[in-house]
Amino acid sequence: MGNAQHALSIGLPKRLADLMVAQKLITAEQLKKALEVQRQGNEKLGGILVEKGFITEEALLEFMSKQCGISYVSLASMEIPEDVIALVPESIARQHTLIPCNKTKDRIIIALADPLNVLILDDLKMMTGCDTKAVLASEAEIHAALDKYYKPVSSQAALDEIVKQTSVSAEEAEGIQAVEETTEEEDSVSLEKSAEDAPVIKMVNLMMASAIKARASDIHIEPFQKDIRVRYRIDGVLHEQPAPPRKFHSAISTRIKIMANLNIAERRIPQDGRLKLKIESKEVDMRVSILPCATGEKIVMRILDSSGLRVQLSQLGLEPEALAVFAKCMNAPYGINLITGPTGSGKSTTLYSALANLNTPETNIMTCEDPVEYQLHGINQVQVNAQVGLTFAAGLRSFLRQDPDVIMVGEIRDLETAQIAINAALTGHLVFSTLHTNDAAGSITRLGMMGVEPFLVSSAFLMVVAQRLVRGVCPKCRESYEVEVDWLVKLGVPKNLLQPKAGKVTLTKGKGCENCAGTGYRGRQGLYEILEVTDPVRELIVNKASTKEIKTLAVKQGMLTLRNCAIRKLLSGNTTVEEMIRVTASDSEGG
């Protein structure tokens, strides 16, 4: 039973499962049954095969070992030195079901339960500064080894270890002490008492101060059965951080609820709130979201730094020709300017920067947002509250009786909101809003799917902006290297943009340093695809042309696609090939 349970996390791609059938390790009927079980839940295929008794865990691991080209070892017969165990924090070892089992001069041997989890090896390489080599071991043996070698430590020692691994100073963490273990079943009175203990307060403050110092935009606190995972989103990418032991989760959750004025006794439904911190005379707002999960409450805190909102348009990353179009449409007397992109693509920064440029005593600016993340002086901001009937559409209707010059509606979600926004634009108001689409031209099709008449879109819209954020190369550790022209051309970089010397092009990358936390990246820049709604584009819209036709015409008129913008930043040394591909992989017409 134990082995079957542990084996549940063994991944197995379908192609390898088919090979097992070919080698008669399992039958086609058994594979079919396992795939049916997998479709009904989130279990991994290898684990299902073991759990159903179709194959033993040992046979499965030996097969995976041969196919993945890594050795299969037995941890039960090994004695792992303490200095090897100390190389990997317990929280990461338990989270990824692995354990360091040996070390040579410059290489660590990592025993993994899932041989397909190769990404963690890169993280461990960065964390330890040593090369890593994977070996395969039984998950049951790995758990036994974790319990054997990661001996229980005092709460104070655990907290000291967190302080040691964070980038904040000892003074900031001074006074952190042990807290008694609490259980998930404790009542709200005992939870509040434990949350108000000085050690818990300092632990939460330490987590927040560390995230702010690391320039994180979000803090993720995720409970699992045996540990907690803490991650910071830095420059758009999540990075795992040192985490306290699992027994502190209830107290941490309650402390954050108290700070955000939430109900500490409610652990069955999601809750949202806000809190404000003062760190080194600087005030920082945070938006808190708490979501009940199977193993406890997941907490996400978004760090809202309003200092990044008053960015000059020239600093957003707009290319010169795109900046000219953006400035022209932004300063038009009336019409709609639409910003599109996924969550976290910088839409709020672009919108607020535009509004800040328009914010003068002569201009009445009103916004309808969900939520109001940043409060800006001189702008009238309204928080959407659907429970009392204050929707985007209701807010917009009221705005039109408030004599506005500029209106910003957080998002066009339905036909009613779109129609009121268009009506406002056609009656002399400048409107800014957002929509969720992959590219600029796709917004026209999306509005049509909502039921908006094409002639209204063609009459009201000034421009549609699709944007993404790409990480910049760290200025402290950037270094140049050369690549072949043909290699870049195969990646979709137009040959006419390249100016090779002896058939090679010089690019830049970061090798990793303290300034960028070893990532090679620091800060982000915007990629902007700006579709100006010109007369030829209006004609296509009225004729219900496809997204591809509209995009093709826009490119002929000079529109830079997201991939074009990324290529420019790559060739100017501001980002890397990996970032260009990661952010603009779906932009098939970027070349």
Coordinates of C-alpha atoms in Angstrom, one line a residue:
M1 CA 0.0 0.0 0.0
G2 CA 2.8 2.4 0.9
N3 CA 4.6 1.9 -2.3
A4 CA 1.5 2.3 -4.3
Q5 CA 0.7 5.6 -2.6
H6 CA 4.2 6.9 -3.1
A7 CA 4.3 5.9 -6.7
L8 CA 1.3 8.1 -7.5
S9 CA 3.7 11.0 -8.4
I10 CA 5.6 9.1 -11.0
G11 CA 5.1 10.8 -14.4
L12 CA 4.8 8.7 -17.6
P13 CA 4.4 10.2 -21.0
K14 CA 1.9 8.4 -23.3
R15 CA 4.7 7.5 -25.8
L16 CA 6.6 5.6 -23.0
A17 CA 3.4 3.9 -21.9
D18 CA 2.9 2.7 -25.5
L19 CA 6.5 1.4 -25.4
M20 CA 5.7 -0.5 -22.2
V21 CA 2.8 -2.2 -24.0
A22 CA 5.2 -3.1 -26.9
Q23 CA 7.6 -4.6 -24.4
K24 CA 4.7 -6.5 -22.8
L25 CA 5.3 -4.9 -19.4
I26 CA 1.6 -4.0 -19.4
T27 CA -1.3 -4.9 -21.7
A28 CA -3.1 -2.5 -24.0
E29 CA -6.3 -3.0 -22.0
Q30 CA -4.5 -2.1 -18.8
L31 CA -3.1 1.1 -20.4
K32 CA -6.6 2.0 -21.6
K33 CA -8.1 1.6 -18.1
A34 CA -5.2 3.7 -16.6
L35 CA -5.8 6.5 -19.2
E36 CA -9.5 6.5 -18.3
V37 CA -8.7 7.0 -14.6
Q38 CA -6.2 9.7 -15.5
R39 CA -8.8 11.7 -17.5
Q40 CA -11.1 11.7 -14.4
G41 CA -8.5 13.2 -12.1
N42 CA -5.0 14.8 -11.8
E43 CA -3.0 11.6 -10.9
K44 CA 0.1 10.7 -13.0
L45 CA -0.1 7.8 -15.3
G46 CA 2.8 5.9 -13.8
G47 CA 1.3 6.1 -10.4
I48 CA -2.1 4.8 -11.6
L49 CA -0.5 1.8 -13.2
V50 CA 1.2 0.9 -9.9
E51 CA -1.8 1.6 -7.8
K52 CA -4.0 -0.6 -10.0
G53 CA -1.4 -3.4 -9.7
F54 CA -0.7 -3.5 -13.4
I55 CA 3.1 -3.2 -12.8
T56 CA 5.3 -3.1 -9.7
E57 CA 6.9 0.1 -8.7
E58 CA 10.4 -1.5 -9.0
A59 CA 9.6 -2.7 -12.6
L60 CA 8.3 0.7 -13.6
L61 CA 11.3 2.6 -12.2
E62 CA 13.8 0.2 -13.9
F63 CA 11.9 0.8 -17.2
M64 CA 12.0 4.5 -16.7
S65 CA 15.7 4.4 -15.7
K66 CA 16.6 2.7 -19.0
Q67 CA 14.4 4.9 -21.2
C68 CA 15.6 8.2 -19.6
G69 CA 19.2 7.1 -19.5
I70 CA 19.7 7.6 -15.7
S71 CA 20.8 5.2 -13.1
Y72 CA 18.4 3.5 -10.7
V73 CA 19.7 3.4 -7.1
S74 CA 18.5 2.0 -3.7
L75 CA 18.7 4.6 -1.0
A76 CA 18.1 2.0 1.7
S77 CA 21.7 0.7 1.4
M78 CA 23.2 4.2 1.3
E79 CA 24.6 6.4 4.1
I80 CA 24.4 10.0 3.0
P81 CA 26.9 12.5 4.6
E82 CA 25.5 15.4 6.5
D83 CA 27.4 18.0 4.4
V84 CA 25.6 16.6 1.3
I85 CA 22.2 16.8 2.9
A86 CA 22.9 20.4 3.9
L87 CA 23.2 21.4 0.2
V88 CA 19.5 21.3 -0.4
P89 CA 16.9 22.9 1.9
E90 CA 14.3 20.5 3.3
S91 CA 11.4 22.5 2.0
I92 CA 12.6 22.0 -1.6
A93 CA 13.6 18.4 -1.1
R94 CA 10.1 17.5 0.2
Q95 CA 8.2 19.7 -2.3
H96 CA 9.9 18.0 -5.3
T97 CA 10.4 14.5 -3.7
L98 CA 14.2 14.4 -4.1
I99 CA 17.2 14.1 -1.9
P100 CA 21.0 14.8 -2.5
C101 CA 22.7 11.5 -2.1
N102 CA 26.3 12.1 -3.0
K103 CA 28.8 14.8 -4.1
T104 CA 32.0 14.8 -6.1
K105 CA 34.3 17.8 -6.4
D106 CA 32.0 19.9 -8.4
R107 CA 28.8 17.8 -8.9
I108 CA 25.9 16.8 -6.7
I109 CA 24.0 13.6 -7.3
I110 CA 20.3 14.1 -6.8
A111 CA 17.9 11.1 -6.3
L112 CA 14.6 11.9 -7.9
A113 CA 11.3 10.0 -7.7
D114 CA 10.1 11.4 -11.1
P115 CA 12.8 11.3 -13.7
L116 CA 10.8 13.7 -15.9
N117 CA 11.2 16.5 -13.3
V118 CA 14.4 17.8 -14.9
L119 CA 13.7 21.5 -14.4
I120 CA 14.4 21.3 -10.7
L121 CA 18.0 20.2 -11.6
D122 CA 18.6 23.7 -13.2
D123 CA 17.2 25.4 -10.1
L124 CA 19.5 23.3 -7.8
K125 CA 22.5 24.1 -10.0
M126 CA 21.8 27.8 -9.6
M127 CA 21.2 27.5 -5.9
T128 CA 24.3 25.4 -5.1
G129 CA 26.7 26.6 -7.7
C130 CA 27.5 22.9 -8.6
D131 CA 26.6 20.8 -11.6
T132 CA 23.8 18.3 -10.9
K133 CA 23.3 14.7 -12.0
A134 CA 20.0 12.8 -11.6
V135 CA 19.5 9.3 -10.4
L136 CA 16.2 7.5 -10.0
A137 CA 15.0 6.1 -6.6
S138 CA 11.8 4.8 -5.1
E139 CA 9.6 7.5 -3.8
A140 CA 9.0 5.4 -0.6
E141 CA 12.8 5.3 -0.1
I142 CA 13.1 9.0 -0.7
H143 CA 10.5 9.8 1.9
A144 CA 12.1 7.5 4.4
A145 CA 15.5 9.2 3.7
L146 CA 13.9 12.6 4.1
D147 CA 12.6 11.7 7.5
K148 CA 15.9 10.1 8.5
Y149 CA 18.3 12.8 7.4
Y150 CA 16.3 16.0 7.8
K151 CA 16.1 15.6 11.5
P152 CA 13.5 17.7 13.4
V153 CA 14.8 21.1 14.4
S154 CA 13.6 23.6 16.9
S155 CA 11.3 26.3 15.7
Q156 CA 13.9 28.9 16.5
A157 CA 16.5 27.0 14.4
A158 CA 14.1 26.9 11.5
L159 CA 13.4 30.6 11.7
D160 CA 17.2 31.4 12.0
E161 CA 17.7 29.4 8.8
I162 CA 15.0 31.4 7.0
V163 CA 16.7 34.7 8.1
K164 CA 20.0 33.4 7.0
Q165 CA 18.7 32.5 3.5
T166 CA 16.8 35.8 2.9
S167 CA 18.4 39.0 1.6
V168 CA 17.2 41.2 4.4
S169 CA 19.5 42.3 7.2
A170 CA 19.8 40.7 10.6
E171 CA 18.4 43.9 12.1
E172 CA 15.2 43.6 10.1
A173 CA 14.7 40.0 11.4
E174 CA 15.8 40.7 15.0
G175 CA 13.6 39.2 17.6
I176 CA 12.2 36.3 15.5
Q177 CA 11.6 33.5 18.0
A178 CA 9.9 30.1 18.1
V179 CA 6.1 29.8 18.1
E180 CA 4.3 26.8 19.5
E181 CA 2.8 24.4 16.9
T182 CA -0.9 25.0 16.2
T183 CA -3.4 22.7 14.5
E184 CA -5.8 23.3 11.8
E185 CA -8.7 22.6 14.2
E186 CA -8.0 25.3 16.6
D187 CA -10.7 27.9 17.3
S188 CA -10.5 31.5 16.2
V189 CA -9.5 32.7 19.6
S190 CA -6.4 30.6 19.8
L191 CA -5.5 31.3 16.2
E192 CA -5.8 35.1 16.8
K193 CA -3.6 34.7 19.9
S194 CA -0.9 32.8 18.1
A195 CA -1.0 35.3 15.2
E196 CA -0.5 38.2 17.5
D197 CA 2.7 36.7 19.0
A198 CA 5.7 38.7 18.2
P199 CA 7.6 35.9 16.5
V200 CA 4.7 35.3 14.0
I201 CA 4.4 39.1 13.3
K202 CA 8.2 39.3 12.7
M203 CA 8.0 36.2 10.4
V204 CA 5.3 37.7 8.2
N205 CA 7.1 41.1 8.2
L206 CA 10.3 39.4 7.2
M207 CA 8.6 37.7 4.3
M208 CA 7.1 41.0 3.1
A209 CA 10.3 43.0 3.5
S210 CA 12.3 40.3 1.7
A211 CA 9.8 40.4 -1.3
I212 CA 9.8 44.2 -1.5
K213 CA 13.6 44.3 -1.4
A214 CA 13.7 41.6 -4.2
R215 CA 11.4 43.8 -6.3
A216 CA 8.7 41.1 -6.3
S217 CA 5.3 41.9 -7.7
D218 CA 3.5 39.0 -5.9
I219 CA 4.1 36.7 -2.8
H220 CA 2.7 33.2 -3.0
I221 CA 2.3 31.2 0.2
E222 CA 1.1 27.7 -0.6
P223 CA 0.5 24.9 2.0
F224 CA 1.1 21.3 1.2
Q225 CA 0.7 18.2 3.3
K226 CA 4.2 18.3 4.8
D227 CA 5.6 21.7 4.0
I228 CA 4.9 25.2 2.8
R229 CA 6.1 26.7 -0.4
V230 CA 6.9 30.4 -0.6
R231 CA 7.5 32.0 -4.0
Y232 CA 8.1 35.5 -5.2
R233 CA 7.2 36.7 -8.7
I234 CA 10.2 38.8 -9.8
D235 CA 10.2 40.3 -13.3
G236 CA 7.2 38.1 -14.2
V237 CA 8.8 34.7 -13.2
L238 CA 8.2 32.8 -10.0
H239 CA 11.2 32.1 -7.8
E240 CA 11.1 29.7 -4.8
Q241 CA 12.2 31.1 -1.4
P242 CA 13.1 29.8 2.0
A243 CA 9.9 28.8 3.8
P244 CA 9.0 28.2 7.4
P245 CA 7.9 24.7 8.6
R246 CA 4.4 23.5 7.9
K247 CA 3.2 24.0 11.5
F248 CA 3.4 27.8 11.1
H249 CA 0.9 28.1 8.3
S250 CA -2.2 28.6 10.3
A251 CA -0.6 31.4 12.4
I252 CA 0.8 33.1 9.2
S253 CA -2.6 32.9 7.5
T254 CA -4.4 34.4 10.5
R255 CA -1.8 37.1 10.9
I256 CA -2.2 38.2 7.3
K257 CA -6.1 38.1 7.7
I258 CA -5.8 40.4 10.7
M259 CA -3.6 42.8 8.8
A260 CA -6.1 42.8 5.8
N261 CA -9.2 43.1 8.1
L262 CA -10.6 39.7 6.9
N263 CA -12.6 37.2 8.9
I264 CA -10.1 34.9 10.7
A265 CA -12.7 32.3 11.5
E266 CA -13.7 31.8 7.9
R267 CA -11.7 29.2 6.1
R268 CA -14.2 27.7 3.7
I269 CA -14.7 30.5 1.1
P270 CA -12.3 32.8 -0.7
Q271 CA -11.5 36.2 0.8
D272 CA -10.0 39.4 -0.6
G273 CA -8.6 42.4 1.2
R274 CA -5.9 45.1 1.3
L275 CA -3.2 46.2 3.7
K276 CA -0.7 48.9 3.9
L277 CA 2.9 48.7 5.1
K278 CA 5.5 51.3 6.0
I279 CA 9.1 50.2 5.2
E280 CA 11.9 52.7 5.5
S281 CA 9.6 55.7 5.4
K282 CA 8.0 54.3 2.2
E283 CA 4.4 53.2 2.1
V284 CA 3.5 50.1 0.2
D285 CA 0.0 48.8 -0.5
M286 CA -0.8 45.1 -0.9
R287 CA -3.8 43.3 -2.2
V288 CA -4.5 40.1 -0.4
S289 CA -6.3 37.0 -1.9
I290 CA -7.0 33.9 0.2
L291 CA -8.2 30.8 -1.4
P292 CA -9.2 27.6 0.4
C293 CA -7.4 24.5 -1.1
A294 CA -7.4 20.9 -0.2
T295 CA -4.3 21.2 2.1
G296 CA -5.1 24.7 3.5
E297 CA -5.4 28.3 2.5
K298 CA -3.3 29.5 -0.3
I299 CA -2.3 33.2 0.1
V300 CA -1.3 35.5 -2.7
M301 CA -0.3 39.1 -1.9
R302 CA 0.2 41.5 -4.8
I303 CA 2.6 44.3 -4.0
L304 CA 1.3 47.6 -5.4
D305 CA 4.0 50.2 -6.0
S306 CA 2.4 53.3 -7.3
S307 CA 5.9 54.9 -8.0
G308 CA 6.0 52.7 -11.1
L309 CA 2.8 54.2 -12.5
R310 CA 4.0 57.7 -13.3
V311 CA 6.3 56.5 -16.1
Q312 CA 6.9 58.8 -19.0
L313 CA 5.6 57.3 -22.3
S314 CA 9.1 57.4 -23.7
Q315 CA 10.2 55.0 -20.8
L316 CA 7.6 52.3 -21.4
G317 CA 9.6 50.6 -24.1
L318 CA 7.6 51.9 -27.1
E319 CA 9.5 52.0 -30.4
P320 CA 9.7 55.5 -32.0
E321 CA 7.0 54.9 -34.7
A322 CA 4.7 53.2 -32.2
L323 CA 5.2 56.0 -29.7
A324 CA 4.1 58.5 -32.3
V325 CA 0.9 56.6 -32.9
F326 CA 0.2 56.1 -29.2
A327 CA 0.8 59.8 -28.4
K328 CA -1.5 60.9 -31.3
C329 CA -4.4 58.7 -30.2
M330 CA -3.9 59.4 -26.5
N331 CA -4.3 63.1 -27.1
A332 CA -7.3 62.8 -29.5
P333 CA -10.4 64.8 -28.4
Y334 CA -12.7 61.7 -28.4
G335 CA -12.7 58.0 -29.4
I336 CA -11.7 54.6 -27.8
N337 CA -8.2 53.5 -27.1
L338 CA -8.1 49.8 -26.2
I339 CA -5.2 48.0 -24.3
T340 CA -5.1 44.2 -24.6
G341 CA -2.9 41.5 -23.0
P342 CA -2.9 38.8 -20.4
T343 CA -2.8 39.4 -16.7
G344 CA 0.6 40.8 -15.6
S345 CA 1.4 42.2 -19.0
G346 CA 1.6 45.8 -17.8
K347 CA -1.7 47.1 -18.9
S348 CA -2.3 49.0 -15.7
T349 CA 1.1 50.7 -16.0
T350 CA 0.4 51.8 -19.6
L351 CA -3.1 53.0 -18.7
Y352 CA -2.1 54.9 -15.6
S353 CA 0.9 56.4 -17.4
A354 CA -1.4 57.7 -20.2
L355 CA -3.9 59.1 -17.6
A356 CA -1.0 60.7 -15.7
N357 CA 0.0 62.5 -18.9
L358 CA -3.6 63.8 -19.4
N359 CA -4.1 64.7 -15.7
T360 CA -4.3 68.5 -15.6
P361 CA -6.6 70.9 -13.7
E362 CA -8.5 71.5 -16.9
T363 CA -9.4 67.8 -17.5
N364 CA -12.0 65.7 -15.6
I365 CA -10.8 62.1 -15.5
M366 CA -13.0 59.3 -14.2
T367 CA -12.2 55.6 -13.9
C368 CA -14.3 52.5 -13.1
E369 CA -12.0 49.7 -11.9
D370 CA -12.2 46.2 -10.4
P371 CA -10.4 46.6 -8.1
V372 CA -8.9 50.1 -7.6
E373 CA -5.3 49.0 -7.2
Y374 CA -3.7 52.4 -7.1
Q375 CA -5.2 55.6 -5.9
L376 CA -4.1 58.6 -7.9
H377 CA -4.4 62.3 -6.9
G378 CA -6.6 64.3 -9.3
I379 CA -8.4 61.3 -10.8
N380 CA -11.9 60.2 -9.7
Q381 CA -11.8 56.5 -9.2
V382 CA -14.8 54.2 -8.7
Q383 CA -14.6 50.7 -7.3
V384 CA -16.9 48.1 -9.1
N385 CA -19.2 46.3 -6.7
A386 CA -21.4 43.9 -8.6
Q387 CA -23.2 42.7 -5.3
V388 CA -24.9 46.1 -5.0
G389 CA -25.4 46.6 -8.8
L390 CA -22.4 48.8 -9.4
T391 CA -21.0 47.1 -12.6
F392 CA -18.8 48.5 -15.3
A393 CA -21.9 49.3 -17.3
A394 CA -23.7 51.0 -14.4
G395 CA -20.6 53.0 -13.5
L396 CA -20.2 54.2 -17.1
R397 CA -23.9 55.3 -17.3
S398 CA -23.4 57.4 -14.2
F399 CA -20.1 58.8 -15.5
L400 CA -21.9 60.4 -18.5
R401 CA -23.9 62.5 -16.1
Q402 CA -20.7 63.7 -14.3
D403 CA -19.3 65.8 -17.2
P404 CA -16.1 63.8 -17.8
D405 CA -13.5 64.5 -20.4
V406 CA -11.6 61.3 -20.1
I407 CA -13.1 57.9 -19.0
M408 CA -11.2 54.8 -18.1
V409 CA -13.2 51.6 -17.7
G410 CA -11.2 48.7 -16.3
E411 CA -12.4 46.0 -18.7
I412 CA -15.0 45.6 -21.5
R413 CA -16.5 42.3 -20.4
D414 CA -19.9 42.3 -22.1
L415 CA -22.0 43.8 -24.8
E416 CA -23.7 46.4 -22.5
T417 CA -20.4 47.8 -21.3
A418 CA -19.0 47.9 -24.9
Q419 CA -22.1 49.8 -26.2
I420 CA -22.0 52.4 -23.4
A421 CA -18.2 52.9 -24.0
I422 CA -18.8 53.4 -27.7
N423 CA -21.7 55.7 -27.1
A424 CA -19.4 57.8 -24.8
A425 CA -16.7 57.9 -27.5
L426 CA -19.2 59.0 -30.2
T427 CA -20.6 61.8 -28.0
G428 CA -17.2 63.5 -27.4
H429 CA -15.4 61.6 -24.7
L430 CA -11.9 60.0 -24.8
V431 CA -12.3 56.5 -23.5
F432 CA -9.6 54.0 -22.4
S433 CA -10.3 50.4 -21.6
T434 CA -8.9 46.8 -21.7
L435 CA -9.9 43.6 -23.3
H436 CA -8.4 40.1 -23.2
T437 CA -7.1 39.0 -26.6
N438 CA -3.8 37.6 -27.9
D439 CA -3.1 40.4 -30.4
A440 CA -4.4 43.8 -31.5
A441 CA -6.3 42.7 -34.6
G442 CA -8.0 39.9 -32.6
S443 CA -9.8 42.5 -30.5
I444 CA -11.9 43.5 -33.5
T445 CA -13.1 39.9 -33.9
R446 CA -13.7 39.6 -30.1
L447 CA -15.9 42.7 -30.1
G448 CA -17.9 41.2 -33.0
M449 CA -18.4 38.0 -31.1
M450 CA -19.8 40.1 -28.2
G451 CA -22.4 41.4 -30.6
V452 CA -21.0 44.9 -31.2
E453 CA -21.9 46.1 -34.7
P454 CA -18.9 46.6 -37.0
F455 CA -19.9 50.1 -38.1
L456 CA -19.8 51.2 -34.4
V457 CA -16.3 49.7 -33.9
S458 CA -15.0 51.4 -37.1
S459 CA -16.5 54.8 -36.0
A460 CA -15.4 54.8 -32.4
F461 CA -12.0 53.2 -32.2
L462 CA -8.7 55.1 -32.5
M463 CA -6.2 52.4 -31.7
V464 CA -5.8 48.9 -30.2
V465 CA -2.7 48.1 -28.3
A466 CA -1.5 44.6 -27.6
Q467 CA 1.3 44.4 -25.1
R468 CA 3.6 42.0 -23.3
L469 CA 6.6 42.4 -20.9
V470 CA 10.0 41.0 -21.7
R471 CA 12.8 40.7 -19.1
G472 CA 15.9 42.9 -19.6
V473 CA 19.5 41.8 -19.4
C474 CA 21.1 42.6 -16.1
P475 CA 23.4 45.7 -16.6
K476 CA 25.9 44.5 -14.0
C477 CA 26.7 41.1 -15.4
R478 CA 25.8 41.5 -19.1
E479 CA 28.3 40.0 -21.6
S480 CA 28.4 39.7 -25.3
Y481 CA 28.6 36.6 -27.5
E482 CA 28.3 35.9 -31.2
V483 CA 25.8 33.7 -33.1
E484 CA 25.6 32.6 -36.7
V485 CA 23.2 34.6 -38.9
D486 CA 21.5 31.5 -40.2
W487 CA 20.7 30.4 -36.7
L488 CA 18.8 33.7 -36.0
V489 CA 17.1 33.5 -39.4
K490 CA 15.7 30.0 -38.5
L491 CA 14.3 31.6 -35.3
G492 CA 12.3 34.0 -37.5
V493 CA 14.6 37.1 -37.4
P494 CA 14.4 38.8 -40.8
K495 CA 17.8 38.8 -42.5
N496 CA 17.4 42.4 -43.6
L497 CA 17.5 43.5 -39.9
L498 CA 20.8 41.8 -39.3
Q499 CA 24.2 43.5 -39.9
P500 CA 26.6 40.6 -39.5
K501 CA 30.4 40.8 -39.3
A502 CA 32.0 37.8 -40.9
G503 CA 28.6 36.0 -40.9
K504 CA 28.0 36.5 -37.2
V505 CA 25.8 38.7 -35.0
T506 CA 26.6 40.0 -31.5
L507 CA 24.0 39.4 -28.8
T508 CA 24.0 39.9 -25.1
K509 CA 23.1 37.8 -22.0
G510 CA 23.6 38.0 -18.3
K511 CA 25.8 35.5 -16.6
G512 CA 24.2 36.0 -13.1
C513 CA 25.2 38.1 -10.2
E514 CA 24.0 39.5 -6.9
N515 CA 22.2 42.4 -8.6
C516 CA 19.9 40.0 -10.5
A517 CA 19.8 37.1 -7.9
G518 CA 21.8 34.9 -10.4
T519 CA 19.1 35.0 -13.1
G520 CA 20.9 37.2 -15.6
Y521 CA 17.8 39.5 -15.9
R522 CA 16.8 42.6 -14.1
G523 CA 13.7 44.7 -14.8
R524 CA 11.2 44.5 -17.6
Q525 CA 10.4 46.4 -20.8
G526 CA 7.2 46.6 -22.7
L527 CA 6.5 45.2 -26.2
Y528 CA 3.8 47.1 -27.9
E529 CA 1.8 46.1 -31.0
I530 CA -0.2 49.2 -31.9
L531 CA -3.0 48.9 -34.5
E532 CA -4.1 52.4 -35.6
V533 CA -7.6 52.3 -36.9
T534 CA -7.1 54.2 -40.2
D535 CA -9.6 54.6 -43.0
P536 CA -8.5 51.4 -44.8
V537 CA -8.7 49.4 -41.6
R538 CA -12.2 50.9 -40.9
E539 CA -13.3 49.6 -44.3
L540 CA -12.1 46.1 -43.5
I541 CA -13.9 46.2 -40.2
V542 CA -17.2 47.3 -41.8
N543 CA -16.8 44.5 -44.3
K544 CA -16.3 42.0 -41.4
A545 CA -12.8 41.0 -42.5
S546 CA -10.9 38.3 -40.7
T547 CA -8.3 39.0 -38.0
K548 CA -5.6 37.9 -40.4
E549 CA -6.7 40.3 -43.1
I550 CA -6.8 43.2 -40.6
K551 CA -3.4 42.3 -39.2
T552 CA -1.8 41.9 -42.7
L553 CA -3.1 45.4 -43.7
A554 CA -1.9 46.9 -40.4
V555 CA 1.6 45.5 -40.9
K556 CA 1.7 46.9 -44.5
Q557 CA 0.8 50.3 -43.0
G558 CA 3.8 50.1 -40.6
M559 CA 2.5 48.3 -37.5
L560 CA 5.2 46.5 -35.5
T561 CA 4.1 43.1 -34.2
L562 CA 5.0 41.9 -30.8
R563 CA 7.7 39.7 -32.4
N564 CA 9.1 42.7 -34.4
C565 CA 9.4 44.6 -31.1
A566 CA 11.1 41.7 -29.3
I567 CA 13.6 41.3 -32.2
R568 CA 14.5 45.0 -32.0
K569 CA 15.2 44.6 -28.3
L570 CA 17.2 41.5 -28.9
L571 CA 19.4 43.0 -31.5
S572 CA 19.9 46.2 -29.4
G573 CA 21.2 44.1 -26.5
N574 CA 18.2 44.7 -24.2
T575 CA 16.9 41.1 -24.0
T576 CA 17.8 37.6 -24.9
V577 CA 16.8 35.0 -27.5
E578 CA 15.1 32.9 -24.8
E579 CA 13.0 35.8 -23.6
M580 CA 12.0 36.7 -27.2
I581 CA 10.8 33.2 -27.8
R582 CA 9.1 32.8 -24.4
V583 CA 7.1 36.0 -24.7
T584 CA 6.2 36.1 -28.4
A585 CA 6.0 32.4 -29.3
S586 CA 2.4 32.7 -30.4
D587 CA 3.1 35.7 -32.7
S588 CA 3.4 33.7 -35.9
E589 CA 3.6 36.7 -38.1
G590 CA 6.4 38.4 -36.2
G591 CA 9.0 38.0 -38.9

